[in-house]
C-alpha cells in the first residue's frame, strides 16, 4: 500500500480574481465601462459561496480584487479579510497593462492599491495584471509595480494562448532585477511544451483528473507549489448572458459553469491551499 507521505505534500497557492461576469477582457467590446454601474452584479453572492466553501475545506486564498470592487462593495472586501484571506490588487478597472501608457499604468496600480488598503485596512503586497497582460512589449510594467510599492506580481502565464501568455518565461517563482517577485501561474511541461495547469478555461474544459494529475506532477516532480486561479463568475451558471459575442468567446466563457463549483470543491479537498503571502513568505513592508 502506498499511503501518501504527508511530509512531502506542499502547500499550494489558491487565488481568486475578483471581477464580475461582465468585466472580463473577452467582453471589452460588448460592455462599455461606463455601463458597469448599471449592470446586474452577482459578485457578492458568488464570493460568499466561495468563502463558505474555503471555510469548509480549511483553505485560505489570495483575492486579486479590482479597485472598482473596493469602491462599490467595501463590505465584501472587509468580509474577505475577516475570513482570514489576503487581499491583493487586480488593477483599478480591469484595463490590460498592454493597452496603457506607462504613466497611465502607474496611476492605475497606484490608485487600486491605495483604495484596497483604505477599504481592507491591510497592506496590499501583490498585483495580478488583467488577462496576464505583461509581456515582452511592456516589461516596464514591473518597474511601475516596484515603484508603487508592490512586493510581488502574479501576472505571467508561461503558455501559448491567443490572448495572453509568455511561453518562454520562467515557470516558477523568480526575482526580477528590481526586487519584485514574479509568481507565474502554474504550468506542467510535456514534450517540450508548457501546458496550462493553474486554472482558466482549461479547468472547465478538461475532466478534473487532468488538473489533478498536473498539479500532483508539479508538486512531486518539480517540487514546487502550484499557483491556481479562477473567478467568482465561474461558479455561477445563471449569470445573465452577454449578447453579440462570438461563438468562440461564448464557448470559452460559458462552458461547464454548472460543474465548476463541484470541481473546485474536489480541488480543495485533494490538495492543501493557502494565501500567496504565506506560501511564498512575503514579508511585511
Ligand atoms: Zn481579470
PDB file of C-alpha atoms and ligand atoms in Angstrom:
ATOM      1  CA  UNK A   1       0.000   0.000   0.000  1.00  0.00           C
ATOM      2  CA  UNK A   2       1.355   3.388  -0.934  1.00  0.00           C
ATOM      3  CA  UNK A   3      -0.122   5.828   1.544  1.00  0.00           C
ATOM      4  CA  UNK A   4       0.677   9.424   0.585  1.00  0.00           C
ATOM      5  CA  UNK A   5       3.563  10.821   2.593  1.00  0.00           C
ATOM      6  CA  UNK A   6       2.133  13.945   4.203  1.00  0.00           C
ATOM      7  CA  UNK A   7       5.605  15.351   4.843  1.00  0.00           C
ATOM      8  CA  UNK A   8       6.072  15.584   1.084  1.00  0.00           C
ATOM      9  CA  UNK A   9       2.815  17.426   0.458  1.00  0.00           C
ATOM     10  CA  UNK A  10       3.436  21.012  -0.465  1.00  0.00           C
ATOM     11  CA  UNK A  11       1.012  23.819   0.313  1.00  0.00           C
ATOM     12  CA  UNK A  12      -0.264  25.418  -2.899  1.00  0.00           C
ATOM     13  CA  UNK A  13      -1.497  28.949  -3.576  1.00  0.00           C
ATOM     14  CA  UNK A  14      -5.191  29.452  -4.189  1.00  0.00           C
ATOM     15  CA  UNK A  15      -6.057  32.726  -5.923  1.00  0.00           C
ATOM     16  CA  UNK A  16      -9.323  34.371  -6.964  1.00  0.00           C
ATOM     17  CA  UNK A  17      -9.544  37.249  -9.454  1.00  0.00           C
ATOM     18  CA  UNK A  18     -12.416  39.312  -8.074  1.00  0.00           C
ATOM     19  CA  UNK A  19     -14.279  40.720 -11.070  1.00  0.00           C
ATOM     20  CA  UNK A  20     -17.837  40.207 -12.240  1.00  0.00           C
ATOM     21  CA  UNK A  21     -19.040  38.312 -15.325  1.00  0.00           C
ATOM     22  CA  UNK A  22     -19.355  41.480 -17.445  1.00  0.00           C
ATOM     23  CA  UNK A  23     -15.866  42.809 -16.619  1.00  0.00           C
ATOM     24  CA  UNK A  24     -13.803  40.082 -18.292  1.00  0.00           C
ATOM     25  CA  UNK A  25     -11.500  41.168 -21.106  1.00  0.00           C
ATOM     26  CA  UNK A  26     -13.270  38.993 -23.689  1.00  0.00           C
ATOM     27  CA  UNK A  27     -16.379  41.197 -23.271  1.00  0.00           C
ATOM     28  CA  UNK A  28     -14.472  44.503 -23.529  1.00  0.00           C
ATOM     29  CA  UNK A  29     -16.026  45.410 -26.868  1.00  0.00           C
ATOM     30  CA  UNK A  30     -19.528  44.415 -25.784  1.00  0.00           C
ATOM     31  CA  UNK A  31     -19.861  46.036 -22.355  1.00  0.00           C
ATOM     32  CA  UNK A  32     -18.696  49.636 -22.049  1.00  0.00           C
ATOM     33  CA  UNK A  33     -17.038  50.506 -18.713  1.00  0.00           C
ATOM     34  CA  UNK A  34     -19.425  53.454 -18.462  1.00  0.00           C
ATOM     35  CA  UNK A  35     -22.284  50.955 -18.232  1.00  0.00           C
ATOM     36  CA  UNK A  36     -20.770  48.841 -15.454  1.00  0.00           C
ATOM     37  CA  UNK A  37     -22.714  50.673 -12.755  1.00  0.00           C
ATOM     38  CA  UNK A  38     -25.992  49.773 -14.434  1.00  0.00           C
ATOM     39  CA  UNK A  39     -25.261  46.036 -14.779  1.00  0.00           C
ATOM     40  CA  UNK A  40     -26.746  43.394 -12.519  1.00  0.00           C
ATOM     41  CA  UNK A  41     -23.894  42.475 -10.162  1.00  0.00           C
ATOM     42  CA  UNK A  42     -23.528  38.934  -8.908  1.00  0.00           C
ATOM     43  CA  UNK A  43     -20.070  39.101  -7.401  1.00  0.00           C
ATOM     44  CA  UNK A  44     -21.127  39.446  -3.747  1.00  0.00           C
ATOM     45  CA  UNK A  45     -23.194  36.263  -3.624  1.00  0.00           C
ATOM     46  CA  UNK A  46     -20.568  34.323  -5.593  1.00  0.00           C
ATOM     47  CA  UNK A  47     -17.761  35.477  -3.280  1.00  0.00           C
ATOM     48  CA  UNK A  48     -19.910  34.488  -0.298  1.00  0.00           C
ATOM     49  CA  UNK A  49     -20.275  30.978  -1.702  1.00  0.00           C
ATOM     50  CA  UNK A  50     -16.542  30.754  -2.276  1.00  0.00           C
ATOM     51  CA  UNK A  51     -15.812  31.929   1.263  1.00  0.00           C
ATOM     52  CA  UNK A  52     -18.153  29.278   2.664  1.00  0.00           C
ATOM     53  CA  UNK A  53     -16.502  26.574   0.551  1.00  0.00           C
ATOM     54  CA  UNK A  54     -12.996  27.671   1.612  1.00  0.00           C
ATOM     55  CA  UNK A  55     -14.081  27.661   5.255  1.00  0.00           C
ATOM     56  CA  UNK A  56     -15.494  24.128   4.953  1.00  0.00           C
ATOM     57  CA  UNK A  57     -12.244  22.892   3.425  1.00  0.00           C
ATOM     58  CA  UNK A  58      -9.922  24.851   5.706  1.00  0.00           C
ATOM     59  CA  UNK A  59      -8.389  26.663   2.718  1.00  0.00           C
ATOM     60  CA  UNK A  60      -7.122  30.230   2.666  1.00  0.00           C
ATOM     61  CA  UNK A  61      -6.641  32.239  -0.532  1.00  0.00           C
ATOM     62  CA  UNK A  62      -5.381  35.452  -2.093  1.00  0.00           C
ATOM     63  CA  UNK A  63      -8.121  37.590  -3.667  1.00  0.00           C
ATOM     64  CA  UNK A  64      -6.802  39.790  -6.512  1.00  0.00           C
ATOM     65  CA  UNK A  65      -9.512  42.433  -6.355  1.00  0.00           C
ATOM     66  CA  UNK A  66     -10.372  45.339  -8.669  1.00  0.00           C
ATOM     67  CA  UNK A  67     -10.183  48.842  -7.199  1.00  0.00           C
ATOM     68  CA  UNK A  68     -13.694  49.219  -8.667  1.00  0.00           C
ATOM     69  CA  UNK A  69     -14.870  46.461  -6.298  1.00  0.00           C
ATOM     70  CA  UNK A  70     -13.400  48.210  -3.244  1.00  0.00           C
ATOM     71  CA  UNK A  71     -15.302  51.341  -4.251  1.00  0.00           C
ATOM     72  CA  UNK A  72     -18.585  49.582  -4.971  1.00  0.00           C
ATOM     73  CA  UNK A  73     -18.505  46.731  -2.426  1.00  0.00           C
ATOM     74  CA  UNK A  74     -16.315  47.763   0.530  1.00  0.00           C
ATOM     75  CA  UNK A  75     -18.154  45.424   2.921  1.00  0.00           C
ATOM     76  CA  UNK A  76     -17.340  42.446   0.673  1.00  0.00           C
ATOM     77  CA  UNK A  77     -13.628  43.322   0.754  1.00  0.00           C
ATOM     78  CA  UNK A  78     -13.700  43.547   4.545  1.00  0.00           C
ATOM     79  CA  UNK A  79     -15.515  40.206   4.781  1.00  0.00           C
ATOM     80  CA  UNK A  80     -12.736  38.585   2.735  1.00  0.00           C
ATOM     81  CA  UNK A  81     -10.132  39.938   5.187  1.00  0.00           C
ATOM     82  CA  UNK A  82     -12.161  38.924   8.257  1.00  0.00           C
ATOM     83  CA  UNK A  83     -12.366  35.366   6.925  1.00  0.00           C
ATOM     84  CA  UNK A  84      -8.560  35.174   7.020  1.00  0.00           C
ATOM     85  CA  UNK A  85      -7.714  35.711   3.353  1.00  0.00           C
ATOM     86  CA  UNK A  86      -5.227  38.028   1.650  1.00  0.00           C
ATOM     87  CA  UNK A  87      -6.472  40.980  -0.403  1.00  0.00           C
ATOM     88  CA  UNK A  88      -4.267  41.884  -3.370  1.00  0.00           C
ATOM     89  CA  UNK A  89      -4.763  44.101  -6.426  1.00  0.00           C
ATOM     90  CA  UNK A  90      -6.141  43.305  -9.884  1.00  0.00           C
ATOM     91  CA  UNK A  91      -5.838  46.945 -11.030  1.00  0.00           C
ATOM     92  CA  UNK A  92      -8.489  49.648 -10.948  1.00  0.00           C
ATOM     93  CA  UNK A  93     -10.965  48.797 -13.701  1.00  0.00           C
ATOM     94  CA  UNK A  94      -9.578  45.725 -15.492  1.00  0.00           C
ATOM     95  CA  UNK A  95      -7.650  47.592 -18.173  1.00  0.00           C
ATOM     96  CA  UNK A  96      -4.956  45.428 -19.709  1.00  0.00           C
ATOM     97  CA  UNK A  97      -1.446  46.654 -18.870  1.00  0.00           C
ATOM     98  CA  UNK A  98      -0.614  46.306 -22.570  1.00  0.00           C
ATOM     99  CA  UNK A  99      -3.285  48.879 -23.514  1.00  0.00           C
ATOM    100  CA  UNK A 100      -1.962  51.584 -21.194  1.00  0.00           C
ATOM    101  CA  UNK A 101       0.924  54.037 -21.398  1.00  0.00           C
ATOM    102  CA  UNK A 102       3.498  53.845 -18.636  1.00  0.00           C
ATOM    103  CA  UNK A 103       2.070  56.865 -16.718  1.00  0.00           C
ATOM    104  CA  UNK A 104      -1.487  55.517 -17.080  1.00  0.00           C
ATOM    105  CA  UNK A 105      -0.466  52.102 -15.790  1.00  0.00           C
ATOM    106  CA  UNK A 106       1.439  53.618 -12.856  1.00  0.00           C
ATOM    107  CA  UNK A 107      -1.655  55.628 -11.886  1.00  0.00           C
ATOM    108  CA  UNK A 108      -3.907  52.565 -12.334  1.00  0.00           C
ATOM    109  CA  UNK A 109      -1.881  50.310  -9.993  1.00  0.00           C
ATOM    110  CA  UNK A 110      -1.204  53.094  -7.506  1.00  0.00           C
ATOM    111  CA  UNK A 111      -4.816  54.081  -7.051  1.00  0.00           C
ATOM    112  CA  UNK A 112      -6.039  50.457  -6.923  1.00  0.00           C
ATOM    113  CA  UNK A 113      -3.562  49.681  -4.154  1.00  0.00           C
ATOM    114  CA  UNK A 114      -4.487  52.766  -2.122  1.00  0.00           C
ATOM    115  CA  UNK A 115      -8.211  52.136  -2.492  1.00  0.00           C
ATOM    116  CA  UNK A 116      -7.893  48.473  -1.482  1.00  0.00           C
ATOM    117  CA  UNK A 117      -5.694  49.337   1.506  1.00  0.00           C
ATOM    118  CA  UNK A 118      -8.124  52.050   2.672  1.00  0.00           C
ATOM    119  CA  UNK A 119     -11.089  49.736   2.496  1.00  0.00           C
ATOM    120  CA  UNK A 120      -9.480  46.488   3.730  1.00  0.00           C
ATOM    121  CA  UNK A 121      -7.359  48.042   6.462  1.00  0.00           C
ATOM    122  CA  UNK A 122      -4.494  45.703   5.431  1.00  0.00           C
ATOM    123  CA  UNK A 123      -1.304  46.140   3.429  1.00  0.00           C
ATOM    124  CA  UNK A 124      -1.692  45.179  -0.243  1.00  0.00           C
ATOM    125  CA  UNK A 125       1.516  43.471  -1.414  1.00  0.00           C
ATOM    126  CA  UNK A 126       0.527  41.684  -4.605  1.00  0.00           C
ATOM    127  CA  UNK A 127      -0.745  42.526  -8.090  1.00  0.00           C
ATOM    128  CA  UNK A 128      -2.090  40.470 -10.982  1.00  0.00           C
ATOM    129  CA  UNK A 129      -2.367  42.053 -14.429  1.00  0.00           C
ATOM    130  CA  UNK A 130      -5.793  41.700 -16.073  1.00  0.00           C
ATOM    131  CA  UNK A 131      -5.565  38.900 -18.664  1.00  0.00           C
ATOM    132  CA  UNK A 132      -1.871  38.317 -17.843  1.00  0.00           C
ATOM    133  CA  UNK A 133      -1.118  41.386 -19.951  1.00  0.00           C
ATOM    134  CA  UNK A 134       2.550  41.901 -19.064  1.00  0.00           C
ATOM    135  CA  UNK A 135       4.868  40.580 -21.760  1.00  0.00           C
ATOM    136  CA  UNK A 136       7.974  41.383 -23.800  1.00  0.00           C
ATOM    137  CA  UNK A 137       6.406  44.598 -25.114  1.00  0.00           C
ATOM    138  CA  UNK A 138       5.797  46.198 -21.708  1.00  0.00           C
ATOM    139  CA  UNK A 139       8.309  44.813 -19.205  1.00  0.00           C
ATOM    140  CA  UNK A 140       8.469  48.374 -17.772  1.00  0.00           C
ATOM    141  CA  UNK A 141       5.200  47.476 -16.039  1.00  0.00           C
ATOM    142  CA  UNK A 142       7.229  45.506 -13.468  1.00  0.00           C
ATOM    143  CA  UNK A 143       9.172  48.677 -12.630  1.00  0.00           C
ATOM    144  CA  UNK A 144       5.913  50.581 -12.127  1.00  0.00           C
ATOM    145  CA  UNK A 145       4.760  47.873  -9.698  1.00  0.00           C
ATOM    146  CA  UNK A 146       8.002  48.060  -7.696  1.00  0.00           C
ATOM    147  CA  UNK A 147       7.798  51.891  -7.668  1.00  0.00           C
ATOM    148  CA  UNK A 148       4.182  51.731  -6.473  1.00  0.00           C
ATOM    149  CA  UNK A 149       5.261  49.606  -3.504  1.00  0.00           C
ATOM    150  CA  UNK A 150       4.145  46.149  -4.564  1.00  0.00           C
ATOM    151  CA  UNK A 151       6.288  43.247  -3.324  1.00  0.00           C
ATOM    152  CA  UNK A 152       5.123  40.618  -5.811  1.00  0.00           C
ATOM    153  CA  UNK A 153       3.274  40.110  -9.060  1.00  0.00           C
ATOM    154  CA  UNK A 154       1.465  37.059 -10.422  1.00  0.00           C
ATOM    155  CA  UNK A 155       0.983  38.347 -13.947  1.00  0.00           C
ATOM    156  CA  UNK A 156       2.595  35.802 -16.243  1.00  0.00           C
ATOM    157  CA  UNK A 157       1.095  32.603 -17.610  1.00  0.00           C
ATOM    158  CA  UNK A 158       4.005  30.907 -19.434  1.00  0.00           C
ATOM    159  CA  UNK A 159       1.831  29.286 -22.127  1.00  0.00           C
ATOM    160  CA  UNK A 160       0.888  29.881 -25.751  1.00  0.00           C
ATOM    161  CA  UNK A 161      -2.597  31.427 -25.977  1.00  0.00           C
ATOM    162  CA  UNK A 162      -4.233  33.780 -28.460  1.00  0.00           C
ATOM    163  CA  UNK A 163      -4.962  36.492 -25.844  1.00  0.00           C
ATOM    164  CA  UNK A 164      -2.081  36.232 -23.368  1.00  0.00           C
ATOM    165  CA  UNK A 165       0.957  34.242 -22.366  1.00  0.00           C
ATOM    166  CA  UNK A 166       4.742  34.424 -22.384  1.00  0.00           C
ATOM    167  CA  UNK A 167       5.752  30.821 -23.143  1.00  0.00           C
ATOM    168  CA  UNK A 168       9.487  31.455 -22.740  1.00  0.00           C
ATOM    169  CA  UNK A 169       9.179  33.000 -19.246  1.00  0.00           C
ATOM    170  CA  UNK A 170      10.435  31.022 -16.224  1.00  0.00           C
ATOM    171  CA  UNK A 171       7.771  28.609 -14.971  1.00  0.00           C
ATOM    172  CA  UNK A 172       8.306  29.168 -11.272  1.00  0.00           C
ATOM    173  CA  UNK A 173       8.795  31.968  -8.729  1.00  0.00           C
ATOM    174  CA  UNK A 174      11.671  34.244  -9.678  1.00  0.00           C
ATOM    175  CA  UNK A 175      13.011  37.571  -8.514  1.00  0.00           C
ATOM    176  CA  UNK A 176      13.253  40.355 -11.099  1.00  0.00           C
ATOM    177  CA  UNK A 177      16.101  42.884 -11.420  1.00  0.00           C
ATOM    178  CA  UNK A 178      14.126  45.474  -9.418  1.00  0.00           C
ATOM    179  CA  UNK A 179      13.492  43.144  -6.462  1.00  0.00           C
ATOM    180  CA  UNK A 180       9.880  42.334  -7.367  1.00  0.00           C
ATOM    181  CA  UNK A 181       8.972  38.647  -7.024  1.00  0.00           C
ATOM    182  CA  UNK A 182       7.095  37.231 -10.044  1.00  0.00           C
ATOM    183  CA  UNK A 183       4.901  34.198  -9.335  1.00  0.00           C
ATOM    184  CA  UNK A 184       3.764  32.717 -12.672  1.00  0.00           C
ATOM    185  CA  UNK A 185       0.556  30.707 -12.969  1.00  0.00           C
ATOM    186  CA  UNK A 186       1.325  27.003 -12.862  1.00  0.00           C
ATOM    187  CA  UNK A 187       2.124  25.018 -15.981  1.00  0.00           C
ATOM    188  CA  UNK A 188       3.249  21.470 -16.488  1.00  0.00           C
ATOM    189  CA  UNK A 189       5.856  20.564 -19.069  1.00  0.00           C
ATOM    190  CA  UNK A 190       5.143  17.849 -21.588  1.00  0.00           C
ATOM    191  CA  UNK A 191       7.030  17.135 -24.836  1.00  0.00           C
ATOM    192  CA  UNK A 192       8.940  20.456 -24.685  1.00  0.00           C
ATOM    193  CA  UNK A 193       5.772  22.483 -24.234  1.00  0.00           C
ATOM    194  CA  UNK A 194       4.257  24.231 -21.243  1.00  0.00           C
ATOM    195  CA  UNK A 195       0.656  23.201 -20.704  1.00  0.00           C
ATOM    196  CA  UNK A 196      -1.713  25.292 -18.575  1.00  0.00           C
ATOM    197  CA  UNK A 197      -2.226  23.702 -15.155  1.00  0.00           C
ATOM    198  CA  UNK A 198      -3.186  26.644 -12.961  1.00  0.00           C
ATOM    199  CA  UNK A 199      -6.775  27.375 -13.875  1.00  0.00           C
ATOM    200  CA  UNK A 200      -8.565  29.296 -16.594  1.00  0.00           C
ATOM    201  CA  UNK A 201     -10.773  27.827 -19.293  1.00  0.00           C
ATOM    202  CA  UNK A 202      -8.855  24.562 -19.358  1.00  0.00           C
ATOM    203  CA  UNK A 203     -10.024  23.741 -15.798  1.00  0.00           C
ATOM    204  CA  UNK A 204     -13.619  23.849 -17.050  1.00  0.00           C
ATOM    205  CA  UNK A 205     -12.878  22.257 -20.434  1.00  0.00           C
ATOM    206  CA  UNK A 206     -10.920  19.141 -19.425  1.00  0.00           C
ATOM    207  CA  UNK A 207     -12.017  16.487 -16.942  1.00  0.00           C
ATOM    208  CA  UNK A 208     -10.987  17.221 -13.348  1.00  0.00           C
ATOM    209  CA  UNK A 209      -8.436  14.397 -13.329  1.00  0.00           C
ATOM    210  CA  UNK A 210      -6.280  16.327 -15.846  1.00  0.00           C
ATOM    211  CA  UNK A 211      -5.869  19.200 -13.363  1.00  0.00           C
ATOM    212  CA  UNK A 212      -5.258  16.802 -10.505  1.00  0.00           C
ATOM    213  CA  UNK A 213      -2.581  14.957 -12.464  1.00  0.00           C
ATOM    214  CA  UNK A 214      -0.846  18.197 -13.485  1.00  0.00           C
ATOM    215  CA  UNK A 215      -0.773  19.713 -10.000  1.00  0.00           C
ATOM    216  CA  UNK A 216       0.462  16.455  -8.453  1.00  0.00           C
ATOM    217  CA  UNK A 217       3.212  16.395 -11.045  1.00  0.00           C
ATOM    218  CA  UNK A 218       4.276  19.969 -10.230  1.00  0.00           C
ATOM    219  CA  UNK A 219       4.293  19.167  -6.507  1.00  0.00           C
ATOM    220  CA  UNK A 220       6.070  15.808  -6.736  1.00  0.00           C
ATOM    221  CA  UNK A 221       8.330  16.107  -9.779  1.00  0.00           C
ATOM    222  CA  UNK A 222       9.134  19.841  -9.850  1.00  0.00           C
ATOM    223  CA  UNK A 223       8.846  20.076  -6.033  1.00  0.00           C
ATOM    224  CA  UNK A 224       7.109  23.440  -6.429  1.00  0.00           C
ATOM    225  CA  UNK A 225       3.850  24.805  -5.013  1.00  0.00           C
ATOM    226  CA  UNK A 226       1.136  25.334  -7.622  1.00  0.00           C
ATOM    227  CA  UNK A 227      -0.480  28.740  -8.180  1.00  0.00           C
ATOM    228  CA  UNK A 228      -4.100  28.243  -9.223  1.00  0.00           C
ATOM    229  CA  UNK A 229      -6.592  30.946 -10.247  1.00  0.00           C
ATOM    230  CA  UNK A 230     -10.278  31.282 -11.031  1.00  0.00           C
ATOM    231  CA  UNK A 231     -13.121  33.848 -10.911  1.00  0.00           C
ATOM    232  CA  UNK A 232     -16.310  34.145  -8.828  1.00  0.00           C
ATOM    233  CA  UNK A 233     -18.437  34.097 -12.030  1.00  0.00           C
ATOM    234  CA  UNK A 234     -17.094  30.630 -12.888  1.00  0.00           C
ATOM    235  CA  UNK A 235     -19.366  29.060 -10.257  1.00  0.00           C
ATOM    236  CA  UNK A 236     -22.453  30.958 -11.465  1.00  0.00           C
ATOM    237  CA  UNK A 237     -24.294  29.122 -14.277  1.00  0.00           C
ATOM    238  CA  UNK A 238     -27.275  31.514 -14.027  1.00  0.00           C
ATOM    239  CA  UNK A 239     -25.365  34.726 -14.773  1.00  0.00           C
ATOM    240  CA  UNK A 240     -27.013  36.954 -17.411  1.00  0.00           C
ATOM    241  CA  UNK A 241     -25.769  36.211 -20.943  1.00  0.00           C
ATOM    242  CA  UNK A 242     -23.845  38.942 -22.785  1.00  0.00           C
ATOM    243  CA  UNK A 243     -25.320  39.372 -26.270  1.00  0.00           C
ATOM    244  CA  UNK A 244     -23.492  39.608 -29.577  1.00  0.00           C
ATOM    245  CA  UNK A 245     -20.267  37.823 -28.624  1.00  0.00           C
ATOM    246  CA  UNK A 246     -18.506  35.398 -30.966  1.00  0.00           C
ATOM    247  CA  UNK A 247     -19.108  31.645 -30.784  1.00  0.00           C
ATOM    248  CA  UNK A 248     -15.539  31.118 -29.540  1.00  0.00           C
ATOM    249  CA  UNK A 249     -15.915  33.639 -26.707  1.00  0.00           C
ATOM    250  CA  UNK A 250     -19.299  32.174 -25.808  1.00  0.00           C
ATOM    251  CA  UNK A 251     -17.838  28.673 -25.663  1.00  0.00           C
ATOM    252  CA  UNK A 252     -14.894  29.751 -23.517  1.00  0.00           C
ATOM    253  CA  UNK A 253     -16.908  31.812 -21.038  1.00  0.00           C
ATOM    254  CA  UNK A 254     -19.988  29.667 -20.544  1.00  0.00           C
ATOM    255  CA  UNK A 255     -18.554  26.147 -20.810  1.00  0.00           C
ATOM    256  CA  UNK A 256     -19.320  23.863 -17.849  1.00  0.00           C
ATOM    257  CA  UNK A 257     -20.193  26.700 -15.443  1.00  0.00           C
ATOM    258  CA  UNK A 258     -22.643  24.298 -13.781  1.00  0.00           C
ATOM    259  CA  UNK A 259     -19.834  21.861 -12.958  1.00  0.00           C
ATOM    260  CA  UNK A 260     -17.135  24.192 -11.697  1.00  0.00           C
ATOM    261  CA  UNK A 261     -18.222  24.584  -8.086  1.00  0.00           C
ATOM    262  CA  UNK A 262     -18.125  20.796  -7.505  1.00  0.00           C
ATOM    263  CA  UNK A 263     -14.789  20.598  -9.309  1.00  0.00           C
ATOM    264  CA  UNK A 264     -13.314  23.348  -7.150  1.00  0.00           C
ATOM    265  CA  UNK A 265     -14.536  21.569  -4.066  1.00  0.00           C
ATOM    266  CA  UNK A 266     -12.638  18.436  -5.125  1.00  0.00           C
ATOM    267  CA  UNK A 267      -9.535  20.501  -5.817  1.00  0.00           C
ATOM    268  CA  UNK A 268      -9.729  21.994  -2.334  1.00  0.00           C
ATOM    269  CA  UNK A 269     -10.076  18.571  -0.723  1.00  0.00           C
ATOM    270  CA  UNK A 270      -7.329  16.872  -2.799  1.00  0.00           C
ATOM    271  CA  UNK A 271      -4.591  19.469  -2.126  1.00  0.00           C
ATOM    272  CA  UNK A 272      -3.544  21.861   0.618  1.00  0.00           C
ATOM    273  CA  UNK A 273      -4.097  25.566  -0.098  1.00  0.00           C
ATOM    274  CA  UNK A 274      -3.056  28.855   1.437  1.00  0.00           C
ATOM    275  CA  UNK A 275      -2.592  32.560   0.663  1.00  0.00           C
ATOM    276  CA  UNK A 276       0.304  33.632  -1.557  1.00  0.00           C
ATOM    277  CA  UNK A 277       1.924  35.795   1.143  1.00  0.00           C
ATOM    278  CA  UNK A 278       2.194  32.714   3.410  1.00  0.00           C
ATOM    279  CA  UNK A 279       3.212  30.159   0.799  1.00  0.00           C
ATOM    280  CA  UNK A 280       5.952  32.437  -0.560  1.00  0.00           C
ATOM    281  CA  UNK A 281       6.766  34.125   2.771  1.00  0.00           C
ATOM    282  CA  UNK A 282       6.208  37.668   1.530  1.00  0.00           C
ATOM    283  CA  UNK A 283       7.465  39.799   4.411  1.00  0.00           C
ATOM    284  CA  UNK A 284       5.832  42.953   5.767  1.00  0.00           C
ATOM    285  CA  UNK A 285       6.805  46.190   4.017  1.00  0.00           C
TER     286      UNK A 285
HETATM  287 ZN1  LIG B   1      -9.237  39.576 -14.541  1.00  0.00          ZN
END
